[in-house]
PDB file of C-alpha atoms in Angstrom:
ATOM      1  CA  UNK A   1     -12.614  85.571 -83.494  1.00 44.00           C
ATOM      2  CA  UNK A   2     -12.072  89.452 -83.747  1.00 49.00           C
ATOM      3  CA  UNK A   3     -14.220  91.451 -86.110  1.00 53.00           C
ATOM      4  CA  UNK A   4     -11.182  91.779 -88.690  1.00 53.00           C
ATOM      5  CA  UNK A   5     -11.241  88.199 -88.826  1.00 55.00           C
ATOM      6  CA  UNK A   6     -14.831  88.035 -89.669  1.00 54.00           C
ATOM      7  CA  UNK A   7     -14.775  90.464 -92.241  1.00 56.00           C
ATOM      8  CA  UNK A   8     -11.614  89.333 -94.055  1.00 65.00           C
ATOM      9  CA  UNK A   9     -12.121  87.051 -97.293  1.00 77.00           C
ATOM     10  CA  UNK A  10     -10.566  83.905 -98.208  1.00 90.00           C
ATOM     11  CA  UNK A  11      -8.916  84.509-101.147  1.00 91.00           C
ATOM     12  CA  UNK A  12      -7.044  81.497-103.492  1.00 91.00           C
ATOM     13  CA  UNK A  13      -3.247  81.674-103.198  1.00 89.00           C
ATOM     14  CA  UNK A  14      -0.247  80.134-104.909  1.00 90.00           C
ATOM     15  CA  UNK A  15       3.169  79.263-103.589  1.00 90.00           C
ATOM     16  CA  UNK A  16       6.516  79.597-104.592  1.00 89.00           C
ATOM     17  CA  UNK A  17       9.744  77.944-103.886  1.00 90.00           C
ATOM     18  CA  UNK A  18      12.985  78.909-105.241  1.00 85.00           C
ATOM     19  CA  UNK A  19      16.666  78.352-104.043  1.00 89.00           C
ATOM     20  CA  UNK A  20      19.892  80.443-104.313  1.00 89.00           C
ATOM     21  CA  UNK A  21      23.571  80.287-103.654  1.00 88.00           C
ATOM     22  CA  UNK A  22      24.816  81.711-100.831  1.00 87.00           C
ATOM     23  CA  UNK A  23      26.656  84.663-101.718  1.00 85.00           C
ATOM     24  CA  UNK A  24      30.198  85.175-100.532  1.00 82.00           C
ATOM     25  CA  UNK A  25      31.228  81.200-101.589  1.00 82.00           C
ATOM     26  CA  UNK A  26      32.876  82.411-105.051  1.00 77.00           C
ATOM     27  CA  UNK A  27      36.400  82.406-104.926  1.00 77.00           C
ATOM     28  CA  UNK A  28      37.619  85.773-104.763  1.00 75.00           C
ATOM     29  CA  UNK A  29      41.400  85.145-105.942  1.00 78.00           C
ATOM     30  CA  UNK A  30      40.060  83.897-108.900  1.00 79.00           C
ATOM     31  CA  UNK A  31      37.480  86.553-109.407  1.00 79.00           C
ATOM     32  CA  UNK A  32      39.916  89.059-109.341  1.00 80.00           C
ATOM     33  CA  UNK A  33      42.228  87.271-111.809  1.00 90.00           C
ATOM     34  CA  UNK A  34      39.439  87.548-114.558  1.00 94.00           C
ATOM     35  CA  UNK A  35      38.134  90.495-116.796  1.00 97.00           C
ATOM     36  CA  UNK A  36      34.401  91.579-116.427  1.00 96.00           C
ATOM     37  CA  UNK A  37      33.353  89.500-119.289  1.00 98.00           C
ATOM     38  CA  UNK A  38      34.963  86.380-117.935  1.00 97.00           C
ATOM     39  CA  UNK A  39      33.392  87.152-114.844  1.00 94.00           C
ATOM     40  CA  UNK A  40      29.949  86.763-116.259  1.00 96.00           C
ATOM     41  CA  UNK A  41      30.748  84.133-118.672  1.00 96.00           C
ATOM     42  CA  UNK A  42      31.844  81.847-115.295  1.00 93.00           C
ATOM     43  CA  UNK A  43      28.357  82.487-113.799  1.00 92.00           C
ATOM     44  CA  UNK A  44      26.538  81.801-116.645  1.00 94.00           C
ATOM     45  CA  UNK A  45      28.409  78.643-117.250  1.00 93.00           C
ATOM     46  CA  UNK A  46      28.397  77.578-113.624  1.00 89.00           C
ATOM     47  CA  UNK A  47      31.987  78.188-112.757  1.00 89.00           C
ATOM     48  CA  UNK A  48      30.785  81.010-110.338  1.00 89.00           C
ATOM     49  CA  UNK A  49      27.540  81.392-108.612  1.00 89.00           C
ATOM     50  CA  UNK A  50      25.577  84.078-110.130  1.00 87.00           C
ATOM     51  CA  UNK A  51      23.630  87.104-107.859  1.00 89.00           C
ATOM     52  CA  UNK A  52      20.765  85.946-106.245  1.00 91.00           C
ATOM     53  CA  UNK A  53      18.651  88.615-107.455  1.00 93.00           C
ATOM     54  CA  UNK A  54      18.261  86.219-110.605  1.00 93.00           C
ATOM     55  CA  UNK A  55      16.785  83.209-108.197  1.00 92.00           C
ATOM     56  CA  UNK A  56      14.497  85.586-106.660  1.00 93.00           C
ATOM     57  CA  UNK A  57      12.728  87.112-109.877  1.00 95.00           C
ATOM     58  CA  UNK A  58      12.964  83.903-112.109  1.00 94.00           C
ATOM     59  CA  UNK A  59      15.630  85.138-114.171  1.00 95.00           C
ATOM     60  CA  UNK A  60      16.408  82.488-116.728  1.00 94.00           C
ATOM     61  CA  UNK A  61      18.848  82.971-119.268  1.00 95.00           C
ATOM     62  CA  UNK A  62      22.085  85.884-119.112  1.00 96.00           C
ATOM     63  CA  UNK A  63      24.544  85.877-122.468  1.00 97.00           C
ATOM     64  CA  UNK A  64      27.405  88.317-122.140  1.00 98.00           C
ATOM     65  CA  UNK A  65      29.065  89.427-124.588  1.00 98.00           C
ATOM     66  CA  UNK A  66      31.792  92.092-125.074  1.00 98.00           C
ATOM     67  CA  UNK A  67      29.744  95.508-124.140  1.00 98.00           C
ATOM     68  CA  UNK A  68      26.295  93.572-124.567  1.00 98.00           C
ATOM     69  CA  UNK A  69      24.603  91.530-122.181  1.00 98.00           C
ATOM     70  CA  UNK A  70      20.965  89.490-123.015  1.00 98.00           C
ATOM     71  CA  UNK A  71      18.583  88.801-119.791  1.00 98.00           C
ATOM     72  CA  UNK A  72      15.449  86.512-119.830  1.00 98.00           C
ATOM     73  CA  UNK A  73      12.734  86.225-117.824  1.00 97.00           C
ATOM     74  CA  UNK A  74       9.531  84.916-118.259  1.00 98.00           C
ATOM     75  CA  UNK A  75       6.758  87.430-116.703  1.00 97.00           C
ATOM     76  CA  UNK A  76       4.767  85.497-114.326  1.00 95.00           C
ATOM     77  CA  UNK A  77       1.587  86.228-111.194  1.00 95.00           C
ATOM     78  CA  UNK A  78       4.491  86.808-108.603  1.00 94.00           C
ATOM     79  CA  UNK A  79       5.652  89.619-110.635  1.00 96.00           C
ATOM     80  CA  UNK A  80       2.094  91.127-110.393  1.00 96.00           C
ATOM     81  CA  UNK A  81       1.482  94.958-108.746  1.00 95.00           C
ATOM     82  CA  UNK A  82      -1.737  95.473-107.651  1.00 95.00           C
ATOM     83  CA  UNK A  83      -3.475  96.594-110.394  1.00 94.00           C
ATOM     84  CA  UNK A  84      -2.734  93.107-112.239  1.00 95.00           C
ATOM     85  CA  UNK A  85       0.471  93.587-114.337  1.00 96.00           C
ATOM     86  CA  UNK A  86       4.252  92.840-113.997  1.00 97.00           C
ATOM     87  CA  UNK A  87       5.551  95.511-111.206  1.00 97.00           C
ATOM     88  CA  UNK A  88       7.224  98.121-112.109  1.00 97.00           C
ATOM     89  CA  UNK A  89      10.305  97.613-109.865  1.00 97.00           C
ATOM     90  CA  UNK A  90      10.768  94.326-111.613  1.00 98.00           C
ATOM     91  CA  UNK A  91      10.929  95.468-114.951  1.00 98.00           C
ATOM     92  CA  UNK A  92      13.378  98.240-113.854  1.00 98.00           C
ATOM     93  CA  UNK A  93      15.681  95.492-111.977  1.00 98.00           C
ATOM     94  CA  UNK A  94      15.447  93.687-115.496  1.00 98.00           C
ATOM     95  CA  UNK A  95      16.594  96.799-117.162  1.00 98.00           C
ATOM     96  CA  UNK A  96      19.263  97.900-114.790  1.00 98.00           C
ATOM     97  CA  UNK A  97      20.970  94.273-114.620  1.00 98.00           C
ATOM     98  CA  UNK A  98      20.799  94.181-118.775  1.00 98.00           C
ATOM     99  CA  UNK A  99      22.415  97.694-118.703  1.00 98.00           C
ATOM    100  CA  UNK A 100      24.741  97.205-115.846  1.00 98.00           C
ATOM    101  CA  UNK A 101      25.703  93.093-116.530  1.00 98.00           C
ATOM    102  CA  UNK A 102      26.581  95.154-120.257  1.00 98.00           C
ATOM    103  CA  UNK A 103      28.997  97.725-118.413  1.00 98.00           C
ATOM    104  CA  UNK A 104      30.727  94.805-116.350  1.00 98.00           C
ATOM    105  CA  UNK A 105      31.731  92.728-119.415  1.00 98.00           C
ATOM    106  CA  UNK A 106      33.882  96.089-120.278  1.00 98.00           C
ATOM    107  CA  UNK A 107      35.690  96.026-116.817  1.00 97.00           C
ATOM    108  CA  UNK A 108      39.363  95.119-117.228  1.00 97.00           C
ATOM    109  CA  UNK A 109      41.120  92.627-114.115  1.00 96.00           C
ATOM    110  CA  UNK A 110      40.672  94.903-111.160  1.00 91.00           C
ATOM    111  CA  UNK A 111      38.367  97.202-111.955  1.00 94.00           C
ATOM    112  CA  UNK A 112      34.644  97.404-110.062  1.00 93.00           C
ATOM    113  CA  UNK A 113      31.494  99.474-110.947  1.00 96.00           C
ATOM    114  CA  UNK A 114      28.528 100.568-109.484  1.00 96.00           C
ATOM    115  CA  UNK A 115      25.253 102.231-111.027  1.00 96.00           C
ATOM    116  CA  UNK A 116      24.953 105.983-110.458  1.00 97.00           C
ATOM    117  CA  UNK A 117      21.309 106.574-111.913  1.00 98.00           C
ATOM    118  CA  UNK A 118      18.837 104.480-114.197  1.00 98.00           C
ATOM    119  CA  UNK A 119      15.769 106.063-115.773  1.00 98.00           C
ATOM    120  CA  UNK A 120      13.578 104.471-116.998  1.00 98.00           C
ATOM    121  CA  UNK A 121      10.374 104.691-119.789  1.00 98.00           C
ATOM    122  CA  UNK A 122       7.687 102.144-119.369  1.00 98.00           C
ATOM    123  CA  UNK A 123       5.859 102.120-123.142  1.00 98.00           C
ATOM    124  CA  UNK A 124       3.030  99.150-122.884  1.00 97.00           C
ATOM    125  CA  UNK A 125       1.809  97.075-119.934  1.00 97.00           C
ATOM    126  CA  UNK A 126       3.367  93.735-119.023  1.00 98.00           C
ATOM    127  CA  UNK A 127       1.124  90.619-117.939  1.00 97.00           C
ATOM    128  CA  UNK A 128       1.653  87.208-117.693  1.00 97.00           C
ATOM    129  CA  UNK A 129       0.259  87.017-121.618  1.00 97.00           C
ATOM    130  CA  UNK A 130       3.605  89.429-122.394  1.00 97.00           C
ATOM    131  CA  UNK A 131       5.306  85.628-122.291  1.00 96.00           C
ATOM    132  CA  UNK A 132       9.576  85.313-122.393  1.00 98.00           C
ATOM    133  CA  UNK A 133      10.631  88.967-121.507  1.00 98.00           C
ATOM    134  CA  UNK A 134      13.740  89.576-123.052  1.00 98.00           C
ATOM    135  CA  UNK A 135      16.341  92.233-122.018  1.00 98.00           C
ATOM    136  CA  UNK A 136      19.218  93.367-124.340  1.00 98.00           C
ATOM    137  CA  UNK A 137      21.457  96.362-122.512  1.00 98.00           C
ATOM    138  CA  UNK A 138      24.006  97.701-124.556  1.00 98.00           C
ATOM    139  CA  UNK A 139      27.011 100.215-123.488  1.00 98.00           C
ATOM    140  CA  UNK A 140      26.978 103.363-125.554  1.00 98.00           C
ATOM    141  CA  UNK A 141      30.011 105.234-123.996  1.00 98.00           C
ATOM    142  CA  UNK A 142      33.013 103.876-122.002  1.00 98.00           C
ATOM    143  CA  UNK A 143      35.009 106.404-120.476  1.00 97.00           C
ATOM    144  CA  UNK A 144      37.760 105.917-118.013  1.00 96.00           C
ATOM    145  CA  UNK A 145      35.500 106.833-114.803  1.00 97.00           C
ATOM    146  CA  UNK A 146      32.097 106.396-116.254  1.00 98.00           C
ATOM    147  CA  UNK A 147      30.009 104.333-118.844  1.00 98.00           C
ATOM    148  CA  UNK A 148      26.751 104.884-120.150  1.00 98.00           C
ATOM    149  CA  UNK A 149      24.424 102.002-120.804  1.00 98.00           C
ATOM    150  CA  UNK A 150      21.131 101.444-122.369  1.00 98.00           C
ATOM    151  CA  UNK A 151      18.697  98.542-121.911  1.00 98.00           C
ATOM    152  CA  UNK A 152      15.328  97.448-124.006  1.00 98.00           C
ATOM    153  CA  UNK A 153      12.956  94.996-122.729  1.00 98.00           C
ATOM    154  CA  UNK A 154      10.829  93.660-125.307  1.00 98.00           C
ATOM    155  CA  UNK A 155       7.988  90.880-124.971  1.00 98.00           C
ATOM    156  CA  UNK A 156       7.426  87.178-126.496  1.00 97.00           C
ATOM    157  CA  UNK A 157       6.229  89.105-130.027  1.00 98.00           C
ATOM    158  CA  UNK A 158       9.204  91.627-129.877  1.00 98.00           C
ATOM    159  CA  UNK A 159       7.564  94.472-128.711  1.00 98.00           C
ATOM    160  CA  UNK A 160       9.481  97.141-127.434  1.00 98.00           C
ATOM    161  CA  UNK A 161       7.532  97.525-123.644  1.00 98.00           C
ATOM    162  CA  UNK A 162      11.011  99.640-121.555  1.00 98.00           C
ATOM    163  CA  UNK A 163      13.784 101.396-122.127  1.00 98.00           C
ATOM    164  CA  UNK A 164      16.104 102.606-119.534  1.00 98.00           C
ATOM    165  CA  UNK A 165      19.460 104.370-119.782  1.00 98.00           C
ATOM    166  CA  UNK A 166      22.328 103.827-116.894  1.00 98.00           C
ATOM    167  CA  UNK A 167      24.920 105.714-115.451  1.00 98.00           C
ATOM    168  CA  UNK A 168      28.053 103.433-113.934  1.00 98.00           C
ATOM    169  CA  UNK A 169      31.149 104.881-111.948  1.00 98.00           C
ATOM    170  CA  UNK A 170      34.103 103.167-112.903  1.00 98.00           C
ATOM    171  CA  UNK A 171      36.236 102.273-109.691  1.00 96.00           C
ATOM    172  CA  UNK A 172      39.889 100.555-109.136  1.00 92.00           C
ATOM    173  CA  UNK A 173      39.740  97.769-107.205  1.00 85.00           C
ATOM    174  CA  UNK A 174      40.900  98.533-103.580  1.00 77.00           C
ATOM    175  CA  UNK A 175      40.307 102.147-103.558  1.00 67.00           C
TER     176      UNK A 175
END
């Protein structure tokens, strides 16, 4: 046994197991046939697989709607940063799928997008006590090359704890 291993504590862990689609099995033909609303309305409703991104963090609910999208998550340990409370990065992902998944339901057949910028305000820590997380991104401005996007992530009592606005560039398909 080295001295590292001497020194080093034990400490309690916890596991997790989670599985995802493959990406790349969705039909593409039909993906392209369908708006950005019907899109997300297939993944949510099985049709289509949905990003794995959503497997990964424990996403569990998405509701699109036409330039409004609804995200839940509960905020659990595996979440954690250091310091003891839900990362950082995580609630940002949360906000930029809300504010981005609300952009995409505005996409007509053949159009793409892709996030230019996201900033973010982080108002009141998040913990495992913060319960259901829920995410409501809204798009404020749809222009023909760009849309702006906002996103608020409150906790299980409704409290406002993010906000994060979102830049998208608005692309043709095949350009």
């Amino acid at each position: 046994m080295t001295q590292t291993q001497d020194s080093a504590q034990q400490f309690a862990t916890e596991s997790r197991t989670f599985s995802w689609a493959t990406p790349g099995q969705a039909d593409l033909t039909r993906l392209l046939e369908l708006d950005g609303l019907q899109q997300l309305q297939a993944m949510r409703d099985g049709e289509l697989p949905h990003p794995p991104i959503m497997d990964t963090l424990g996403f569990t609910d998405l509701r699109p709607q036409p330039g409004r999208v609804v995200v839940e998550m509960p905020a659990a340990e595996f979440h954690y940063n250091p310091l003891g409370g839900v990362h950082g990065g995580v609630i940002s992902t949360l906000l930029d799928t809300a504010a981005a998944c609300a952009v995409h339901t505005t996409l007509a057949v053949g159009e793409l997008y892709t996030s230019v910028d996201l900033t973010v305000k982080f108002l009141r820590p998040v913990t495992v006590d913060s319960g259901l997380l829920t995410c409501e991104g809204t798009v404020i401005q749809r222009g023909r090359r760009t849309a702006l996007a906002q996103a608020q992530l409150s906790d299980g009592a409704g409290r406002l704890v993010a906000h994060a606005t979102s830049t998208c560039l608005i692309m043709q398909a095949g350009s």
